[in-house]
XYZ file of C-alpha atoms in Angstrom:
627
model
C 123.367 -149.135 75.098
C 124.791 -148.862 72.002
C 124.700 -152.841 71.023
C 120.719 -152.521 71.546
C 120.208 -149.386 69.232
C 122.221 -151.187 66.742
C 120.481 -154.157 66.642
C 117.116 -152.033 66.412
C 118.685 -150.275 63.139
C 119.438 -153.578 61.682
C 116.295 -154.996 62.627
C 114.332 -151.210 60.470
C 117.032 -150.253 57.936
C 118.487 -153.495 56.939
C 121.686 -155.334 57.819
C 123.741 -153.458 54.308
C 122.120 -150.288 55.800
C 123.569 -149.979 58.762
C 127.442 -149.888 60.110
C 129.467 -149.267 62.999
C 132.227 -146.911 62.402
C 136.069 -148.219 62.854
C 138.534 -146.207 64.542
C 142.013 -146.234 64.628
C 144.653 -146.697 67.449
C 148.019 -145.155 66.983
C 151.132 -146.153 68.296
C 152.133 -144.388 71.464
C 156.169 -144.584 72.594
C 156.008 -147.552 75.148
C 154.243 -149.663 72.851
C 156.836 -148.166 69.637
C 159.686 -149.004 71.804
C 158.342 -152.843 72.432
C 157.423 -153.319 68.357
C 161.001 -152.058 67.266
C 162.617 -154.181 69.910
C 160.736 -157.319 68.703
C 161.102 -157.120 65.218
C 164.755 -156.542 66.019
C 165.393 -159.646 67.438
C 166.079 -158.565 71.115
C 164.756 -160.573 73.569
C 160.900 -158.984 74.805
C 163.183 -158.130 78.260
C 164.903 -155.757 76.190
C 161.658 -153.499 74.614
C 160.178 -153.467 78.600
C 163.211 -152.224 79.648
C 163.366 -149.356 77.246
C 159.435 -148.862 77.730
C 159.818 -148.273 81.482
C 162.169 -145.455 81.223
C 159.501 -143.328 78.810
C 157.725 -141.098 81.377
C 153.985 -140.218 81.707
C 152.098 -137.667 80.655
C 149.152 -136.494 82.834
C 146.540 -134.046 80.504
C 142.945 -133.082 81.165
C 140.987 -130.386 82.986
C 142.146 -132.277 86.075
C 145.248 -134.303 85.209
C 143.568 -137.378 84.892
C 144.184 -138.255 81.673
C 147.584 -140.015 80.603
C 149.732 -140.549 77.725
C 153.262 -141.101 76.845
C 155.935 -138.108 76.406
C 157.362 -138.900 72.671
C 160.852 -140.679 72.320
C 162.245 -137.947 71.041
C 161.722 -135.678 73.867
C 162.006 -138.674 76.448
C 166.234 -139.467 75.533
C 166.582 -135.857 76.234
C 165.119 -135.743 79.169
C 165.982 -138.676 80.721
C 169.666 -139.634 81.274
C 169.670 -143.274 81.551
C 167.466 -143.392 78.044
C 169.992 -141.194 76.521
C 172.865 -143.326 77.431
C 171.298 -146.278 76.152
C 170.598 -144.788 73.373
C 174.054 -143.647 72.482
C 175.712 -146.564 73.620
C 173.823 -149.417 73.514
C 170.347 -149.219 71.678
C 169.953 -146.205 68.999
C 168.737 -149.028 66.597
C 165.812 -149.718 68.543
C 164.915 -146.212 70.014
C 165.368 -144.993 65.765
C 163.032 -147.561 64.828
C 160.801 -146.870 67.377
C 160.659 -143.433 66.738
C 159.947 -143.729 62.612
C 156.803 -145.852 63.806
C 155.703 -143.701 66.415
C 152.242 -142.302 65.695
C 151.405 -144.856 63.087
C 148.041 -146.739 63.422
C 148.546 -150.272 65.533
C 145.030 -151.191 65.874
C 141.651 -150.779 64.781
C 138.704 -150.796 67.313
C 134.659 -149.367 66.683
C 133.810 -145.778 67.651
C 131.975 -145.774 70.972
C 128.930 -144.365 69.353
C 129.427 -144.119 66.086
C 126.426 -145.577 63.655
C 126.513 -144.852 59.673
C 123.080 -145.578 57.824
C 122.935 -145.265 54.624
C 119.512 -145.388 52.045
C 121.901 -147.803 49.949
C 123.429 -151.311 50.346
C 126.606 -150.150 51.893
C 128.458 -153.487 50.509
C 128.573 -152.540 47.166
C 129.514 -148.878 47.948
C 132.113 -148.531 51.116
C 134.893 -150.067 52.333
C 134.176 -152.205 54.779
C 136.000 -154.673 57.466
C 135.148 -157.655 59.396
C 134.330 -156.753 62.709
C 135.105 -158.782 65.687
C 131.227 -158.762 67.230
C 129.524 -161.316 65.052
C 126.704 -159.993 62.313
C 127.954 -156.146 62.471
C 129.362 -154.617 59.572
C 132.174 -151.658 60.216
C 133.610 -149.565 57.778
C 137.386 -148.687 57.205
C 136.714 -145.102 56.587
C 137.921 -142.473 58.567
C 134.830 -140.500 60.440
C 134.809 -137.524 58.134
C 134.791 -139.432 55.005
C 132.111 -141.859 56.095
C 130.102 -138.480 57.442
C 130.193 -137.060 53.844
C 128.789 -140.562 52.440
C 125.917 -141.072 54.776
C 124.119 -139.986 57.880
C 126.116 -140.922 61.180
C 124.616 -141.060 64.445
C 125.858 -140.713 67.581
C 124.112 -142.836 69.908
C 125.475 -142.605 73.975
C 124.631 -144.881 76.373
C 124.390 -143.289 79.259
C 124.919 -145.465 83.266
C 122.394 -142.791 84.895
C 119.622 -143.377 82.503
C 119.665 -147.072 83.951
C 119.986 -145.604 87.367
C 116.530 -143.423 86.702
C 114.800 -146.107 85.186
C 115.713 -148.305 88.358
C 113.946 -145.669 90.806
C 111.303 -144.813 88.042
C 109.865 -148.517 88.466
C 110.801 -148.596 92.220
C 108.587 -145.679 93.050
C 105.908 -146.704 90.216
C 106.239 -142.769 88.604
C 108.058 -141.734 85.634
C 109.688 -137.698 84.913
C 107.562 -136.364 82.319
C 110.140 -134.058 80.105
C 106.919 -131.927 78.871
C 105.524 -130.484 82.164
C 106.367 -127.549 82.724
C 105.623 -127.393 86.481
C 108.211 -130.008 87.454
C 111.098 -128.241 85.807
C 110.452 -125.143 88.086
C 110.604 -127.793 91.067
C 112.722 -124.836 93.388
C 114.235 -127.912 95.742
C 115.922 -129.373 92.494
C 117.209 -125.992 91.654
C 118.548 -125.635 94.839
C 120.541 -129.298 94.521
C 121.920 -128.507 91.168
C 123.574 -125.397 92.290
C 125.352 -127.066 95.322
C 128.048 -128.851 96.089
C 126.057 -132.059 96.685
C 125.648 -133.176 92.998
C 126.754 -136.710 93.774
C 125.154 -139.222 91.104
C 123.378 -136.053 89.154
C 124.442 -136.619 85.239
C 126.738 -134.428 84.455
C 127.464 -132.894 87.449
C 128.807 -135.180 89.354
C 132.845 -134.230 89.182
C 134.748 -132.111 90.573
C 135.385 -129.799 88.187
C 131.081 -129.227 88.310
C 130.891 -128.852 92.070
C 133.217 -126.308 92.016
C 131.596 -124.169 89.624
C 127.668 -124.828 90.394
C 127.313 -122.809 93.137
C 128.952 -120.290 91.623
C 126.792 -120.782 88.061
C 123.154 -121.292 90.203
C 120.904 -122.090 86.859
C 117.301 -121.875 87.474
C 116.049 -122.108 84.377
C 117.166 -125.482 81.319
C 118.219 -122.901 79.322
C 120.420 -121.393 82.057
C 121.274 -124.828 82.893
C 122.141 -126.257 79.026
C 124.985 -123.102 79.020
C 126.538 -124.557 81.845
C 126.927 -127.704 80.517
C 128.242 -126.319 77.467
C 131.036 -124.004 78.891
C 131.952 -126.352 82.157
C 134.429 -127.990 79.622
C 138.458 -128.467 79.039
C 138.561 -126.100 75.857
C 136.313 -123.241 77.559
C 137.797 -123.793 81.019
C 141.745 -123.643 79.401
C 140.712 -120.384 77.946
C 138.771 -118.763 81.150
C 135.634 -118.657 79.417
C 133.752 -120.367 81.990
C 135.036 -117.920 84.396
C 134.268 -114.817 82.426
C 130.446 -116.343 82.381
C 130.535 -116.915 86.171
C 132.035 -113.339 86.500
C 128.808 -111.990 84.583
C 126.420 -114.496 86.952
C 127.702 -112.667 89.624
C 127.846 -109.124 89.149
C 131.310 -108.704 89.040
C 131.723 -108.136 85.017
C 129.518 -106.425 83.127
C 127.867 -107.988 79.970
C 130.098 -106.688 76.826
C 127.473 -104.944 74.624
C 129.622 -105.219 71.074
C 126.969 -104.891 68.353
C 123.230 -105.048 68.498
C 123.345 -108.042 66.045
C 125.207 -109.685 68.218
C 124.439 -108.930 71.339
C 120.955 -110.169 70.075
C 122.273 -113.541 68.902
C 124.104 -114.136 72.612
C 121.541 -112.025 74.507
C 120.407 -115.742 76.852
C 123.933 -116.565 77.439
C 125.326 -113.052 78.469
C 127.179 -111.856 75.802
C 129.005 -115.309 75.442
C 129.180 -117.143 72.424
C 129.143 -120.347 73.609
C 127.352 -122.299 70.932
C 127.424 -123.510 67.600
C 124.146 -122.581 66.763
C 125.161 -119.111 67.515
C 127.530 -118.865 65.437
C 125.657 -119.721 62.442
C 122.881 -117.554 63.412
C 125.357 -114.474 63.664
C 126.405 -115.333 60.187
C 122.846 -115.249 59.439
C 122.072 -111.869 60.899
C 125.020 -110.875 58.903
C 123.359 -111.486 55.760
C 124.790 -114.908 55.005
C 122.526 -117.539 53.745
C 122.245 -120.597 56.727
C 124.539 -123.131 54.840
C 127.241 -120.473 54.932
C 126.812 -120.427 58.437
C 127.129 -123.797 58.982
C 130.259 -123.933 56.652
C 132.003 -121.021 58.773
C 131.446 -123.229 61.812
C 132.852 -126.295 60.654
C 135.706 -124.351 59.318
C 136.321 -122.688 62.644
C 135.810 -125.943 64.817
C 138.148 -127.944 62.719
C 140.615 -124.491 62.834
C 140.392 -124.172 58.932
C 142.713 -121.026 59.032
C 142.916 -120.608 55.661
C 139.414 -121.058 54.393
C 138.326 -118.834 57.638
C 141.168 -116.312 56.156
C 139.833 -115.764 53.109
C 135.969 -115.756 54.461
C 136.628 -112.655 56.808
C 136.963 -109.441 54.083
C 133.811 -111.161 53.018
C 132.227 -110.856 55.764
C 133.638 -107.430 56.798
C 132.646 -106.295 53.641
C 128.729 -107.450 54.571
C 129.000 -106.379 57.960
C 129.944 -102.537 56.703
C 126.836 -102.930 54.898
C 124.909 -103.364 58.088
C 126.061 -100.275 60.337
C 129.296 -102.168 61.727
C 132.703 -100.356 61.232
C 135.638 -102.344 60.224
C 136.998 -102.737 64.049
C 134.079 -104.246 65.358
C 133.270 -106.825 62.318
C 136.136 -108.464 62.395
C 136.766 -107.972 66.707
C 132.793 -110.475 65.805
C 134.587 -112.219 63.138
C 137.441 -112.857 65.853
C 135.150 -114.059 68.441
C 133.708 -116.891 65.959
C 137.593 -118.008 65.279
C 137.773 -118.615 69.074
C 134.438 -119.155 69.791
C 134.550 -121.998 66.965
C 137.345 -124.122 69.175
C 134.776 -124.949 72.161
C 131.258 -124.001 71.072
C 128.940 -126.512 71.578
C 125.789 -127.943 70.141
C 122.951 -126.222 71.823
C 120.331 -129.221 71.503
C 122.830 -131.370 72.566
C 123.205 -129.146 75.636
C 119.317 -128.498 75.999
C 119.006 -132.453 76.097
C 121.616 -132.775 77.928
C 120.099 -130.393 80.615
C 116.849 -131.841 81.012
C 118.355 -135.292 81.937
C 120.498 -133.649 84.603
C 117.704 -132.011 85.849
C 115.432 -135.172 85.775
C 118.031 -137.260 87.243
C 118.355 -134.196 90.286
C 115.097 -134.688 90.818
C 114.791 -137.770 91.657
C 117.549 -137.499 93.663
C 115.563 -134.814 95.913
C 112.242 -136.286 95.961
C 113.305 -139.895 96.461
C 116.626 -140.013 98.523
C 117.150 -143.477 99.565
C 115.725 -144.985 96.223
C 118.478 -143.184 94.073
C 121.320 -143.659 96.207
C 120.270 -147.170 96.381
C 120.097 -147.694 92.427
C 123.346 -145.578 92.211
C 125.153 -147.921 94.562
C 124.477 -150.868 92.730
C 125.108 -148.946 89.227
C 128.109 -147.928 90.852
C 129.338 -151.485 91.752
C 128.418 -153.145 88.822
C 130.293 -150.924 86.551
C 133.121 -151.375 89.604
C 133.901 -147.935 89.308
C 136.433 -147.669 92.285
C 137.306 -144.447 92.324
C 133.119 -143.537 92.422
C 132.767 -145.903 95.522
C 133.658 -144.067 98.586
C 132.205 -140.478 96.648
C 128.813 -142.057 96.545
C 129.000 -143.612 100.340
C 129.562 -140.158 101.611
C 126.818 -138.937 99.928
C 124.756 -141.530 101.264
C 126.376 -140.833 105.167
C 125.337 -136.812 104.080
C 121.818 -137.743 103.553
C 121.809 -139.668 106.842
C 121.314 -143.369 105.273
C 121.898 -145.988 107.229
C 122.795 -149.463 106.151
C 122.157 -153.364 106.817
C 124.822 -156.119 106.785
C 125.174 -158.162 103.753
C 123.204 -161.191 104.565
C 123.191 -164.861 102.442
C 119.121 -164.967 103.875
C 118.401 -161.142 102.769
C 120.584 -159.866 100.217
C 119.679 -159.314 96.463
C 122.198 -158.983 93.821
C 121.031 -155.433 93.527
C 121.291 -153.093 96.804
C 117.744 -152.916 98.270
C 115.416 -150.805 100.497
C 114.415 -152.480 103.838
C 113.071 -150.589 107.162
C 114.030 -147.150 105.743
C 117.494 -148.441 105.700
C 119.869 -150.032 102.721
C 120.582 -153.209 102.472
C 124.249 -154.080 100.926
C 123.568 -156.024 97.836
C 125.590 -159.145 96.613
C 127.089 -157.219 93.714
C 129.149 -155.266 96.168
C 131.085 -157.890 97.652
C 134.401 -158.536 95.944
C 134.873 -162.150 94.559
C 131.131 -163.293 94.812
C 129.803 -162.855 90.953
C 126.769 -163.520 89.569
C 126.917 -167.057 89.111
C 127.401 -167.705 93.156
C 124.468 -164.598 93.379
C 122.111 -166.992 91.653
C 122.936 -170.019 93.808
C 122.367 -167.706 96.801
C 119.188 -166.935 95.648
C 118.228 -170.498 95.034
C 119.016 -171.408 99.100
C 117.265 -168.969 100.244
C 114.137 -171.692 100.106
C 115.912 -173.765 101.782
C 116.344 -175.026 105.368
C 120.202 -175.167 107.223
C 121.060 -173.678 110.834
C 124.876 -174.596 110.503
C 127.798 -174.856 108.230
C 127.402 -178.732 107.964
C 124.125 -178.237 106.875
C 124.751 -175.662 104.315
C 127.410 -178.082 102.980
C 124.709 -180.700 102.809
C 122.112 -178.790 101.167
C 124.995 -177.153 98.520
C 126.224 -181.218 97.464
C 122.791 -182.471 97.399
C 121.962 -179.619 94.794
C 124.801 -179.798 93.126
C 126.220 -176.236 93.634
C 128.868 -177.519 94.603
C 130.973 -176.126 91.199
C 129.928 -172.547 91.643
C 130.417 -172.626 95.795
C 133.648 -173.734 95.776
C 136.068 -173.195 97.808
C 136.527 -169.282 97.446
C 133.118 -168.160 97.727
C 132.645 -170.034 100.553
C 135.431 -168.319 101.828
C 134.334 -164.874 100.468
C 131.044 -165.614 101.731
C 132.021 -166.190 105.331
C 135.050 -163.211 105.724
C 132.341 -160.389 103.601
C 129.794 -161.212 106.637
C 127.382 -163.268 104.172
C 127.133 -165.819 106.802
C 127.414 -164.194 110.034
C 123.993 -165.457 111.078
C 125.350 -169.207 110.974
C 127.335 -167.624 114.181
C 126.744 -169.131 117.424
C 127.545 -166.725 120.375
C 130.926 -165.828 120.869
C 131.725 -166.788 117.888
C 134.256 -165.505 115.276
C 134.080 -165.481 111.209
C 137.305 -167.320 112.031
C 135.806 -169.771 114.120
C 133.311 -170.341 111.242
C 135.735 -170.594 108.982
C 137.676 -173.341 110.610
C 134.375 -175.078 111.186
C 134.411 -175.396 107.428
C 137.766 -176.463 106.611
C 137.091 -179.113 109.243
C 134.038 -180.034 107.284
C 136.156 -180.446 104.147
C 138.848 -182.328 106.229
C 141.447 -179.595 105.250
C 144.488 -180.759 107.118
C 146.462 -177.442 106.989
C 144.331 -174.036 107.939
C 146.483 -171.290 106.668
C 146.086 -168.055 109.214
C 146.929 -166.024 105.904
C 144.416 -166.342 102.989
C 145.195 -165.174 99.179
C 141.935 -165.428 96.954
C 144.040 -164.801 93.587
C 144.096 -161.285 92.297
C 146.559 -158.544 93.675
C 145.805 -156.732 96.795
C 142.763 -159.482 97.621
C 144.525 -160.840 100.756
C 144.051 -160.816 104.445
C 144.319 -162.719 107.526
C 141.535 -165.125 109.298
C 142.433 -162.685 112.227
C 141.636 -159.498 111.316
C 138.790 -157.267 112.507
C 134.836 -157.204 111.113
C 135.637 -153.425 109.843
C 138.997 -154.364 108.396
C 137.527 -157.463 106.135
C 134.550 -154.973 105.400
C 136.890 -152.494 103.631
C 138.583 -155.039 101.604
C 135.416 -156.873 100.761
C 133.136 -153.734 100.083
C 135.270 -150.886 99.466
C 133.511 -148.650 101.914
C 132.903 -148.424 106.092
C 128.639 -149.451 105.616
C 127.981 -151.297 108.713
C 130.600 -150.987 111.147
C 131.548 -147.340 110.662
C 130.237 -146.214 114.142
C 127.837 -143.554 112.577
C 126.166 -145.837 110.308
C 124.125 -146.318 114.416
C 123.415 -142.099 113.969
C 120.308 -140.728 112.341
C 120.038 -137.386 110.658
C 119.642 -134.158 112.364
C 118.661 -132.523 109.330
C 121.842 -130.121 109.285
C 121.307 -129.377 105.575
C 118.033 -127.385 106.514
C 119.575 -125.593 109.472
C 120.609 -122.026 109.129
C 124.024 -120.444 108.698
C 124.902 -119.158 112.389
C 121.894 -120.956 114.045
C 122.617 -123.371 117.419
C 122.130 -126.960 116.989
C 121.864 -129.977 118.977
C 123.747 -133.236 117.634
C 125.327 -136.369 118.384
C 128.667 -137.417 116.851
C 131.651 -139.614 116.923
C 134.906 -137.973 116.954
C 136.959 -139.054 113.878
C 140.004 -136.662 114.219
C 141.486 -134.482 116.925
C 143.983 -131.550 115.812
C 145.262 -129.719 118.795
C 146.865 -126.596 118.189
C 148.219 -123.780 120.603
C 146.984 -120.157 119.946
C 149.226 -116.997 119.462
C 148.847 -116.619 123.435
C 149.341 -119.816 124.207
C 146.197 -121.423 124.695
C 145.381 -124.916 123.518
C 142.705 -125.286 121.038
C 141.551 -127.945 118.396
C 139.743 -128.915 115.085
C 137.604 -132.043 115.076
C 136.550 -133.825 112.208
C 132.910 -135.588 113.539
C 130.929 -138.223 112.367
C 127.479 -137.489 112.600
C 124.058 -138.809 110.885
C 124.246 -136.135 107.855
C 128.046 -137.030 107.162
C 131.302 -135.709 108.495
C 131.439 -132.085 109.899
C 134.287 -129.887 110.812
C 133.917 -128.463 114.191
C 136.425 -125.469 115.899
C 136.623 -125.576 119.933
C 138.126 -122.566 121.428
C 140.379 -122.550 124.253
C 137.533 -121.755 126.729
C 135.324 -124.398 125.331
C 138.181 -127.101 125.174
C 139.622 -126.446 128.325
C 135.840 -126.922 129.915
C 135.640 -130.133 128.000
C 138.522 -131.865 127.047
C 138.292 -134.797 128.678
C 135.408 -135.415 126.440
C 137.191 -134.260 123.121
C 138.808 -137.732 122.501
C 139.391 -139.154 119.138
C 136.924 -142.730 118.824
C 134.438 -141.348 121.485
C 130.683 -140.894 120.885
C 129.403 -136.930 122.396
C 126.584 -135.482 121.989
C 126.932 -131.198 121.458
C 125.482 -128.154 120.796
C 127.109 -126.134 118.011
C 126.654 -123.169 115.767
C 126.636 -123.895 112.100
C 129.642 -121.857 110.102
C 129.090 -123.175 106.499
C 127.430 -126.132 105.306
C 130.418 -128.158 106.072
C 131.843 -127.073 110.063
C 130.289 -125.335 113.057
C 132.046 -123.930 116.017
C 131.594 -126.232 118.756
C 129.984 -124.327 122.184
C 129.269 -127.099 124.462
C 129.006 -131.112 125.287
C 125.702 -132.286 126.762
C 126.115 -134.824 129.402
């Protein structure tokens, strides 16, 4: 993303016109700890020792961020690193600590782009970047900022994965029609729960606010955005706006300037724009504005000290007592610590809505390009989120297949097809071979082996793709009855004249090992990271439960997952299943009248087919099993 728009600056403004800005990375503890210890002398055994006893950190809106405690506060909260550090190492743990927070590295902003109308190697700092023909300046980001223009330019993964389904349905979002952004089954999406592979709303943190939020307009949609954030979430802001949403807080009325200026975002000010603006109204000119901003979102407490009597002063002028200019004048202090830029939001907005979109009107095509986006980035902890989106919209999937199989996931007969980039250990290199024998003729292992040596592919199909390709299922249709990928897999050692076949197989990196005896769904977990093909359900189609009604009976067919049996306050026995079904996995309640009727049906691993009554849109009570 970012490489391309620079090289289309360079190839406008100039090589000298253009830079990438340089950032800084400071020393954290662990690393402080490992320094001192080196230039000490000790042995490297020594620093990792000390490093190991420095504890985490965990930070974020939801903990998932991580840092290290300081050394400081580590030896005095942790005994063993105190006792070394009385006895045994204070030279190294002192050291460490004077270069603590000190820069160790320098890397280039993420987005960071300077351009400047003059030739920047006569005027800035500059340093010798790593990537070859791209200047980078030293400068911190607010000096270079003051010197030229900086842009921020993001690449964004969905914007690849909208592009993908763009070209696959031959139809592109149009941003200026007003009809599709009042598209009520988008609306609907983005304030759910089921916001799976929507930009921006995709987390957690989102899907348990949009239902709450339910925007229906960009503009309602862009404040979202804006206040679904650490700063305003640490400071209850977002929930005060959801409070307003839904009737349970009125809208503060504190002046009519300003409840003019934050009249679309009820009585929040929740964007930079806004503050300037109140300034404005105030009387200020715009560039005052925009100075009390900055000032307030880099928490210039002095400079914003001595700009409130002015403003109180102005504010008396315009029919606002003392209290309530400076309770305003208050709200832009705190305001100024998470406001955000409203265009930013606004553009923001439309690309989550664009990207929702697609996601409505063309199901299988977006969770198909998300899949692959999703594996080619190999974002593990996205894997299994996105298959269970895919199992909620009732997609069913195809084997991975060496005849079949793209690089990319594909669409065939209304179902998915597993593409090569989800298979662990077969890269692109072995993906283009694949595609290359896919003209050719073989029936057997032998005969793959013949066609791979004649061709030379021999290099890239070594030894562990072969291997890959015949546990991940690649090869299954080389097979013969009866047959097992172990069988297969013998065949070809055999071929090789292997003397010894291992039963236990190790293809290098940590936690990529199994044995030749384990089961199809076992090798498909470590192989593709998710239950596609030989989860049971992947054989159920939807029963559209999305569209039924709260308390309505259903009819559905399911494969019991889990089994919970419980007694009730009299004594009778109950239970809670968990049910895989052809829209995803759905909690169902049996009372004791219903279970006692059925329970020999209500067995974990069995298929049933039931009639329930829908609860919520994730359980249903269960009433009866059909035969």
């Amino acid at each position: 993303g970012r490489d391309r728009m620079f090289d289309y600056m360079v190839e406008r403004y100039g090589y000298n016109h253009c830079a990438l800005v340089s950032t800084l990375g400071f020393r954290k503890a662990k690393s402080a700890v490992r320094d001192a210890a080196r230039v000490l002398g000790y042995a490297p055994a020594v620093g990792n020792e000390l490093a190991k006893l420095i504890p985490d950190v965990y930070y974020g809106d939801d903990g998932s961020k991580k840092t290290d405690l300081d050394i400081k506060s580590s030896i005095e909260v942790v005994p063993e690193l105190k006792n070394k550090y009385e006895h045994q190492y204070k030279d190294i743990l002192d050291l460490a600590a004077s270069l603590e927070g000190f820069p160790s590295s320098s890397g280039l902003h993420a987005a960071g782009i300077l351009l400047s109308p003059f030739d920047m190697t006569n005027a800035i700092p500059l340093i010798k970047s790593n990537k070859e023909n791209v200047l980078a300046t030293s400068l911190n980001l607010e000096d270079a900022e003051n010197l030229c223009i900086k842009y921020d330019f993001l690449a964004l993964a969905t914007l690849s994965v909208m592009q993908k389904v763009e070209k696959e349905v031959g139809w592109k979002f149009d941003y200026q029609d007003d009809i599709l952004l009042e598209d009520a089954p988008t609306w609907n999406l983005i304030g759910s729960r089921n916001t799976t592979g929507v930009f921006q709303l995709a987390s957690k943190t989102y899907k348990d606010r949009m239902p709450r939020l339910k925007p229906r307009t960009i503009q309602e949609l862009a404040a979202c955005l804006a206040l679904v954030r650490g700063p305003c979430i640490s400071n209850k802001t977002d929930e005060l706006y959801m409070d307003i949403v839904e009737g349970k807080r009125e809208i503060v009325k504190i002046h009519p300037l300003y409840d003019e200026v934050t009249r679309e975002t009820n009585g929040v000010l929740i964007y930079q724009e806004q503050i300037i603006k109140l300034i404005e109204a105030f009387g200020f000119p715009l560039s005052v504005g925009y100075d009390v901003m900055k000032m307030a979102q880099k928490k210039k407490t002095a400079k914003l000290k001595e700009f409130r009597p002015k403003f109180v002063e102005q504010a008396l002028k315009m029919d606002c007592n003392e209290d309530t200019a400076n309770r305003i004048f208050d709200k832009i202090v705190d305001a100024g610590q998470y406001s955000f830029n409203h265009s930013h939001a606004v553009s923001y907005a439309l690309v989550s809505y664009a990207s929702a979109y697609l996601k409505v009107h063309y199901p299988l095509e977006y969770a198909c390009a998300l899949l692959t986006n999703t594996y080619q980035r190999s974002k593990d902890k996205e894997y299994s989120m996105v298959y269970e989106d895919c199992r909620r919209q009732g997609i069913q999937f195809l084997p991975p297949d060496m005849r079949k199989s793209e690089w990319e996931f594909t669409i065939e007969d209304s179902k998915i097809r597993i593409g090569l980039c989800a298979i662990k250990g077969f890269g692109e290199k072995a993906a283009d071979i694949a595609e290359e024998l896919k003209s050719q003729e073989y029936t057997s292992i032998e005969e793959l082996l013949e066609v791979i040596n004649d061709n030379g592919y021999g290099r890239v199909f070594n030894k562990k793709v072969m291997t890959v390709a015949i546990f991940s299922g690649l090869l299954d249709f080389l097979r013969d009855e009866g047959m097992e990928r172990r069988d297969l897999y013998i065949q070809y050692m055999e071929e090789r004249k292997e003397k010894e076949i291992l039963e236990d197989i190790s293809l290098g990196a940590k936690d990529f090992a199994f044995s030749i005896n384990d089961t199809e769904d076992q090798l498909e977990l470590l192989f593709l990271n998710n239950p596609f093909v030989y989860d049971p359900v992947n054989e159920l189609k939807s029963f559209g439960w999305d569209e039924i009604l709260v308390n309505r009976t259903f009819d559905a067919e399911g494969y019991i997952r889990k089994v919970k049996k419980i007694k009730t306050r009299k004594g009778d026995a109950m239970a809670y299943l968990t049910v895989g079904t052809g829209d995803g996995d759905i909690e169902a309640t049996v009372f004791p009248r219903t279970y006692e009727t059925y329970r020999t049906y209500l067995k974990a691993k069995k298929f049933i087919s039931f009639r329930g009554k829908k609860e919520d849109m994730s359980s249903c009570i269960l009433n009866s099993v059909n035969d």
